[in-house]
Amino acid sequence: MSDLLKMTATQARNLLLKKEISSVELLDAYQTAMEETKGLNNYVTPTFEVAKQMAMDADKAYSQGTASSLSGLPIGVKDLFCTKDIETTACSAILKGFLPSYESTVTSKVWKSGGVMLGKLNCDEFAMGSSNETSIFGPSVNPWSKKDGNNLSSGGSSGGSASSVAAGAALMSLGTDTGGSIRQPAAFCGVVGLKPTYGRCSRWGIVAFASSLDQAGPFTRTVEDSALIFSAMAGHDPKDSTSASLKVPNFSKAVHAGIEGLRIGIPAEYYVDGMDIDILELWKKGRAWLEQAGATIVDISLPHTKYALPCYYIIAPAEASSNLARYDGVKYGKRIEAETLDEMYELTRADGFGEEVQRRILIGTYALSAGYYDAYYLKAQQVRRLIKEDFDKAFNEVDAILTPTTPSPTFPLGAEVSDPITMYLNDVFTVPANLAGLPGISVPAGLSKQGLPLGLQLLASHFREDKLFSTASAIEKQAEFSLVPPRAAGDLQ
Amino acid sequence: MSTLVSGRTGEWEVVIGMEVHAQVVSNSKLFSGSSAVFGASPNNHVSLVDAAMPGMLPVINEQCVKQAVLTGLGLNAKINKFSVFDRKNYFYADLPQGYQISQFKHPIVGEGEVKIELSDGSTHKVGIERIHLEQDAGKSLHDQHPLKSYIDLNRSGVALMEIVSKPEMHSAEQAAAYIKKLRSILRYLGTCDGNMEEGSLRADVNVSVRRPGHLLGTRTETKNLNSVKFIMQTIEFEVNRQIELIENGGEVKQETRLFDTTTGMTRAMRGKEDAHDYRYFPDPDLLPLTFDDAFIDELRMGMPELPDEIKYRMVNEYGLSSYDANVLTEERETAAFYELASDGRDRKITANWMSVELFGALNKAGIELAQSPVSPSQLGDLIDLISDGSISGKIAKEVFSEMFETGKDAKLIVDEKGLKQVSDESTIFAMIDEVLAANLDKVNEYRGGKDKLFGFFVGQIMKASKGQANPGMVNQLLKQKLDI
């Protein structure tokens, strides 16, 4: 059936339940698409055999009436999630060949719900990057790249996760978001990307970048699919002390709840210099769409927004510098033998970590050093509290906040890689939600004049992902974003 | 008692502070479920968290938190209902995470104190600055291979309490009394087994000297001392070294030193300039540790009586000497044994029997009180037999030996061997008559004024009775007979 790639997860699930299609059939279509889109460099470790077995198990579950919410749905996984007996590298040379003996909580929940694992997806090394160019495997390519033009960035860090879903090489995928690593690539690739509330999904078994900011989330083609897979991913995990012991509501209901009477805030501080005109226009459109759907628009202020990016670029590297200390050549991963222990550390880490990772380790080490701690790390934590208070105040008045996801559409690979500051600016609208621990979602809402996808971001208060789904769904309906990228798998066209 | 030390150029005051690392008694490690028991073969008690595998997260072990709070209560310290775990970052092969989870700015326990008693009977208070919880590192083995070091992670992640004293000790004797008292309190509380040889209690000792009344001198820190003797040797060596250095025009350098157990000397390990920058910051994987008053109160309710309280009771209620009370309270098991054995009996006699006979026998046999073949109630029964006149003290010693050997009850031994004391007048008179008749010459000598022979007659009669005659009655009746 050539329509298989075109189905949303929800549609595919309905047909699987009716036994009009089989999981194996669906998987075959995706594995063909994976082959076809190999040039996008999304899969760093495809898991064909594992997938086959899981799809057959899913078909058995459907025939026995024991299918779960994700049974038979093909899902790709960012290579930051540890997957049992399947190479997990965080796209870094230092972890090349690492085979975890354990499965991350989030992925094991997804497999328990019947998901079929397509393989491990490309990302920036240790999730540090905004273009997927720091990956040891080379960058993931955005399927919106013209067939004869420059290769465009899928965004990052979860570039492979966004690109594969956009290209029809995964029905859904898992990513992580520390400063925008789900929402920015989702916007660049024209898919839905959700960063849940900090504490909603367990971090256990996910290679840590910045522990107080990292959060797992899904990439999907629709908001409804996002709610479907998110419901399977979320939930308290006693193995993660920062995971929230809250019940997970039925998010699928929220998708269709409507937004009549909801109050949506538009923050003045998100109008930044150098913002793309297309983005500004889209933002205006989004505002109008929500109004038409029955919401009230409120102008709000988040006065400390301008400090979010510098604050993030202290806290995230500081935590990373400590989190990455374990990659020392002693226990697992790469080791370069040397005469002394210190020399072994130096050679191993110099060789095993890429330039961007080394840059952030150095920044973070510096920020935590004696004499600098108060000026940098402590100050950044204080600013972080102010940013959080801005949002707390705003959410007393509004149910959700609407902003662009990124200040500009995607860019050609290689264009920004040499300039870290420009690269960091990609995260200017996404970082505040991580600092405040808030949930955010990026919905594809239109194309730029050059025909590149643009996303709108919605933010809600802690653990109110339901409001994100309701609002994002309203935008999705009115935006009618149904374009297929030029370099997607043929059957998606 | 003055603790000042005389140097060539005058008197010096010694200032000592101690950081004690006490391994917390708990089934599992501070942040992982693996066993914290000592002595397993290398790398057998290692979880994914202990080995710092990618994506692993620490989860606090509540048992360890309770033990730290209990320790704080035992040291009359302030319990902090809010504390924070920090990462102490440094690279070492036996530190898998590349950081140790510890507590820096906000420890779980604040200021407290330990009361120590010195050999001259004087008492002295040593302030506690703080107690914090932290993970132990693994162990590097450098002697297993000519070129490589081996790493054992069994200890990696085991919970330690770092108990930091104030610089309020002024002699090796005080330091020794402090560590012994601290160890005793921890063992009473059951929060640390106090086993210094196995390393579950070890101390870093800070020593400095100054002219009396002057500002504190520069201190040195000698690391990882695992016996009271080594602590005392370190202090004595450092005090002499520092005084000599200053008196010869030198300066004490702030540095970390190592103690050499074979020479009894310390040597410089690293100076202040080489000190690590640990880049402490709150561990983002853990929430601040918080609990309420009810949590503390419940632990307080379950607290055992501590040595000072028991000692006070022994001296003031039981009338024991301070020395006996000290001996009996040093270990919790000893005090408990004594309380059971002496309950409802003569407290002083029981104390004597324990410290002389029982401890003597245990020492000779080379076993601990816990393995004693004589139980507290068995010892009590023996003392009852003495008190009610059934056996003499001398026979009792014989019975005790047999009890210690066989584990039998005193009464059974007395019955089996017919050792019951003879207190019947006519029987004793008959024995006296027999002995006097056999020693008529001595009877005459006695009556002629050689009083000393009285003891000889008593001895002969006791011997004839196989020790069973009531010695008091023998004395009394013999006097009657001889003094006619």
CSV table of N, CA and C in Angstrom, one decimal, chain A residues 388-450:
chain,number,residue,atom,x,y,z
A,388,LYS,N,12.1,32.6,35.7
A,388,LYS,CA,11.1,31.7,36.1
A,388,LYS,C,9.9,32.5,36.7
A,389,GLU,N,10.3,33.5,37.5
A,389,GLU,CA,9.3,34.4,38.2
A,389,GLU,C,8.5,35.2,37.1
A,390,ASP,N,9.2,35.6,36.1
A,390,ASP,CA,8.5,36.3,35.0
A,390,ASP,C,7.4,35.4,34.5
A,391,PHE,N,7.7,34.2,34.2
A,391,PHE,CA,6.7,33.2,33.7
A,391,PHE,C,5.6,33.0,34.7
A,392,ASP,N,6.0,32.8,35.9
A,392,ASP,CA,5.0,32.5,37.0
A,392,ASP,C,3.9,33.6,37.0
A,393,LYS,N,4.4,34.9,36.9
A,393,LYS,CA,3.5,36.0,36.9
A,393,LYS,C,2.6,36.0,35.6
A,394,ALA,N,3.3,35.7,34.5
A,394,ALA,CA,2.5,35.7,33.2
A,394,ALA,C,1.4,34.7,33.3
A,395,PHE,N,1.7,33.5,33.8
A,395,PHE,CA,0.7,32.4,33.8
A,395,PHE,C,-0.4,32.6,34.9
A,396,ASN,N,-0.2,33.7,35.7
A,396,ASN,CA,-1.4,34.0,36.5
A,396,ASN,C,-2.5,34.7,35.6
A,397,GLU,N,-2.0,35.2,34.5
A,397,GLU,CA,-2.9,35.9,33.6
A,397,GLU,C,-3.3,35.2,32.4
A,398,VAL,N,-2.4,34.3,31.9
A,398,VAL,CA,-2.7,33.7,30.6
A,398,VAL,C,-2.6,32.1,30.7
A,399,ASP,N,-3.2,31.4,29.8
A,399,ASP,CA,-3.1,30.0,29.8
A,399,ASP,C,-2.0,29.4,29.0
A,400,ALA,N,-1.6,30.2,28.0
A,400,ALA,CA,-0.5,29.8,27.1
A,400,ALA,C,0.2,31.1,26.5
A,401,ILE,N,1.4,30.9,26.1
A,401,ILE,CA,2.1,32.0,25.5
A,401,ILE,C,2.5,31.6,24.0
A,402,LEU,N,2.3,32.5,23.1
A,402,LEU,CA,2.6,32.3,21.7
A,402,LEU,C,3.8,33.1,21.3
A,403,THR,N,4.8,32.4,20.7
A,403,THR,CA,6.0,33.0,20.2
A,403,THR,C,6.5,32.3,18.9
A,404,PRO,N,7.3,32.9,18.2
A,404,PRO,CA,8.0,32.1,17.1
A,404,PRO,C,8.9,31.1,17.8
A,405,THR,N,9.2,30.0,17.1
A,405,THR,CA,10.1,29.0,17.6
A,405,THR,C,11.6,29.5,17.5
A,406,THR,N,11.9,30.0,16.3
A,406,THR,CA,13.2,30.5,16.0
A,406,THR,C,13.2,31.9,15.4
A,407,PRO,N,14.2,32.6,15.4
A,407,PRO,CA,14.2,33.9,14.8
A,407,PRO,C,14.4,33.9,13.3
A,408,SER,N,14.7,32.7,12.8
A,408,SER,CA,14.9,32.7,11.3
A,408,SER,C,14.7,31.2,10.9
A,409,PRO,N,14.5,31.0,9.5
A,409,PRO,CA,14.4,29.6,9.1
A,409,PRO,C,15.7,28.9,9.0
A,410,THR,N,15.8,27.7,8.6
A,410,THR,CA,17.0,27.0,8.6
A,410,THR,C,18.0,27.6,7.6
A,411,PHE,N,19.3,27.1,7.7
A,411,PHE,CA,20.4,27.7,6.9
A,411,PHE,C,21.2,26.6,6.3
A,412,PRO,N,22.0,27.0,5.3
A,412,PRO,CA,22.8,25.9,4.7
A,412,PRO,C,23.8,25.4,5.6
A,413,LEU,N,24.1,24.1,5.5
A,413,LEU,CA,25.1,23.5,6.4
A,413,LEU,C,26.5,24.2,6.1
A,414,GLY,N,27.2,24.4,7.2
A,414,GLY,CA,28.5,25.1,7.1
A,414,GLY,C,28.4,26.6,7.2
A,415,ALA,N,27.2,27.1,7.1
A,415,ALA,CA,27.1,28.6,7.1
A,415,ALA,C,27.4,29.2,8.4
A,416,GLU,N,27.0,28.5,9.5
A,416,GLU,CA,27.2,29.2,10.8
A,416,GLU,C,28.1,28.5,11.7
A,417,VAL,N,28.7,27.3,11.3
A,417,VAL,CA,29.4,26.5,12.2
A,417,VAL,C,30.7,27.1,12.7
A,418,SER,N,31.2,28.1,12.0
A,418,SER,CA,32.4,28.7,12.5
A,418,SER,C,32.2,29.8,13.5
A,419,ASP,N,30.9,30.2,13.6
A,419,ASP,CA,30.6,31.3,14.5
A,419,ASP,C,29.7,30.9,15.6
A,420,PRO,N,30.2,30.5,16.7
A,420,PRO,CA,29.4,29.9,17.8
A,420,PRO,C,28.3,30.9,18.3
A,421,ILE,N,28.6,32.2,18.3
A,421,ILE,CA,27.6,33.2,18.9
A,421,ILE,C,26.4,33.2,18.0
A,422,THR,N,26.5,33.3,16.7
A,422,THR,CA,25.4,33.3,15.8
A,422,THR,C,24.6,32.0,16.0
A,423,MET,N,25.4,30.9,16.1
A,423,MET,CA,24.7,29.6,16.3
A,423,MET,C,23.9,29.6,17.5
A,424,TYR,N,24.5,30.2,18.6
A,424,TYR,CA,23.7,30.2,19.9
A,424,TYR,C,22.4,31.0,19.8
A,425,LEU,N,22.4,32.0,18.9
A,425,LEU,CA,21.2,32.8,18.8
A,425,LEU,C,20.0,32.1,18.3
A,426,ASN,N,20.2,30.9,17.7
A,426,ASN,CA,19.1,30.1,17.3
A,426,ASN,C,18.2,29.7,18.4
A,427,ASP,N,18.8,29.7,19.6
A,427,ASP,CA,18.0,29.2,20.8
A,427,ASP,C,17.4,30.3,21.6
A,428,VAL,N,17.4,31.5,21.0
A,428,VAL,CA,16.9,32.6,21.9
A,428,VAL,C,15.5,32.5,22.3
A,429,PHE,N,14.6,31.9,21.5
A,429,PHE,CA,13.2,31.8,22.0
A,429,PHE,C,12.9,30.5,22.7
A,430,THR,N,13.8,29.6,22.6
A,430,THR,CA,13.5,28.2,23.2
A,430,THR,C,14.1,28.1,24.5
A,431,VAL,N,15.2,28.7,24.7
A,431,VAL,CA,16.0,28.6,26.0
A,431,VAL,C,15.2,28.9,27.3
A,432,PRO,N,14.4,30.0,27.2
A,432,PRO,CA,13.7,30.4,28.5
A,432,PRO,C,12.8,29.3,29.1
A,433,ALA,N,12.2,28.5,28.2
A,433,ALA,CA,11.3,27.4,28.7
A,433,ALA,C,12.2,26.4,29.5
A,434,ASN,N,13.4,26.1,29.0
A,434,ASN,CA,14.2,25.1,29.7
A,434,ASN,C,14.7,25.7,31.0
A,435,LEU,N,15.0,27.0,31.0
A,435,LEU,CA,15.5,27.6,32.3
A,435,LEU,C,14.4,27.6,33.3
A,436,ALA,N,13.1,27.8,32.9
A,436,ALA,CA,12.0,27.8,33.8
A,436,ALA,C,11.4,26.5,34.0
A,437,GLY,N,11.8,25.5,33.2
A,437,GLY,CA,11.3,24.1,33.4
A,437,GLY,C,9.9,23.9,32.8
A,438,LEU,N,9.5,24.9,31.9
A,438,LEU,CA,8.2,24.9,31.3
A,438,LEU,C,8.0,24.0,30.1
A,439,PRO,N,6.8,23.5,29.8
A,439,PRO,CA,6.6,22.7,28.6
A,439,PRO,C,6.4,23.7,27.4
A,440,GLY,N,6.9,23.3,26.2
A,440,GLY,CA,6.8,24.1,25.0
A,440,GLY,C,6.6,23.2,23.8
A,441,ILE,N,5.9,23.7,22.8
A,441,ILE,CA,5.7,22.9,21.6
A,441,ILE,C,5.9,23.7,20.4
A,442,SER,N,6.5,23.2,19.4
A,442,SER,CA,6.7,23.9,18.1
A,442,SER,C,5.7,23.2,17.1
A,443,VAL,N,4.9,24.1,16.5
A,443,VAL,CA,4.0,23.6,15.4
A,443,VAL,C,4.4,24.2,14.1
A,444,PRO,N,4.5,23.4,13.0
A,444,PRO,CA,4.7,23.9,11.7
A,444,PRO,C,3.6,24.8,11.3
A,445,ALA,N,3.8,26.0,10.9
A,445,ALA,CA,2.7,27.0,10.6
A,445,ALA,C,2.8,27.7,9.3
A,446,GLY,N,3.9,27.5,8.5
A,446,GLY,CA,3.9,28.2,7.3
A,446,GLY,C,5.3,28.0,6.6
A,447,LEU,N,5.5,28.7,5.5
A,447,LEU,CA,6.8,28.6,4.8
A,447,LEU,C,7.3,30.0,4.7
A,448,SER,N,8.6,30.1,4.6
A,448,SER,CA,9.2,31.4,4.3
A,448,SER,C,9.1,31.7,2.8
A,449,LYS,N,9.6,32.9,2.5
A,449,LYS,CA,9.5,33.2,1.0
A,449,LYS,C,10.3,32.3,0.2
A,450,GLN,N,11.4,31.8,0.8
A,450,GLN,CA,12.3,30.8,0.1
A,450,GLN,C,11.7,29.4,0.2
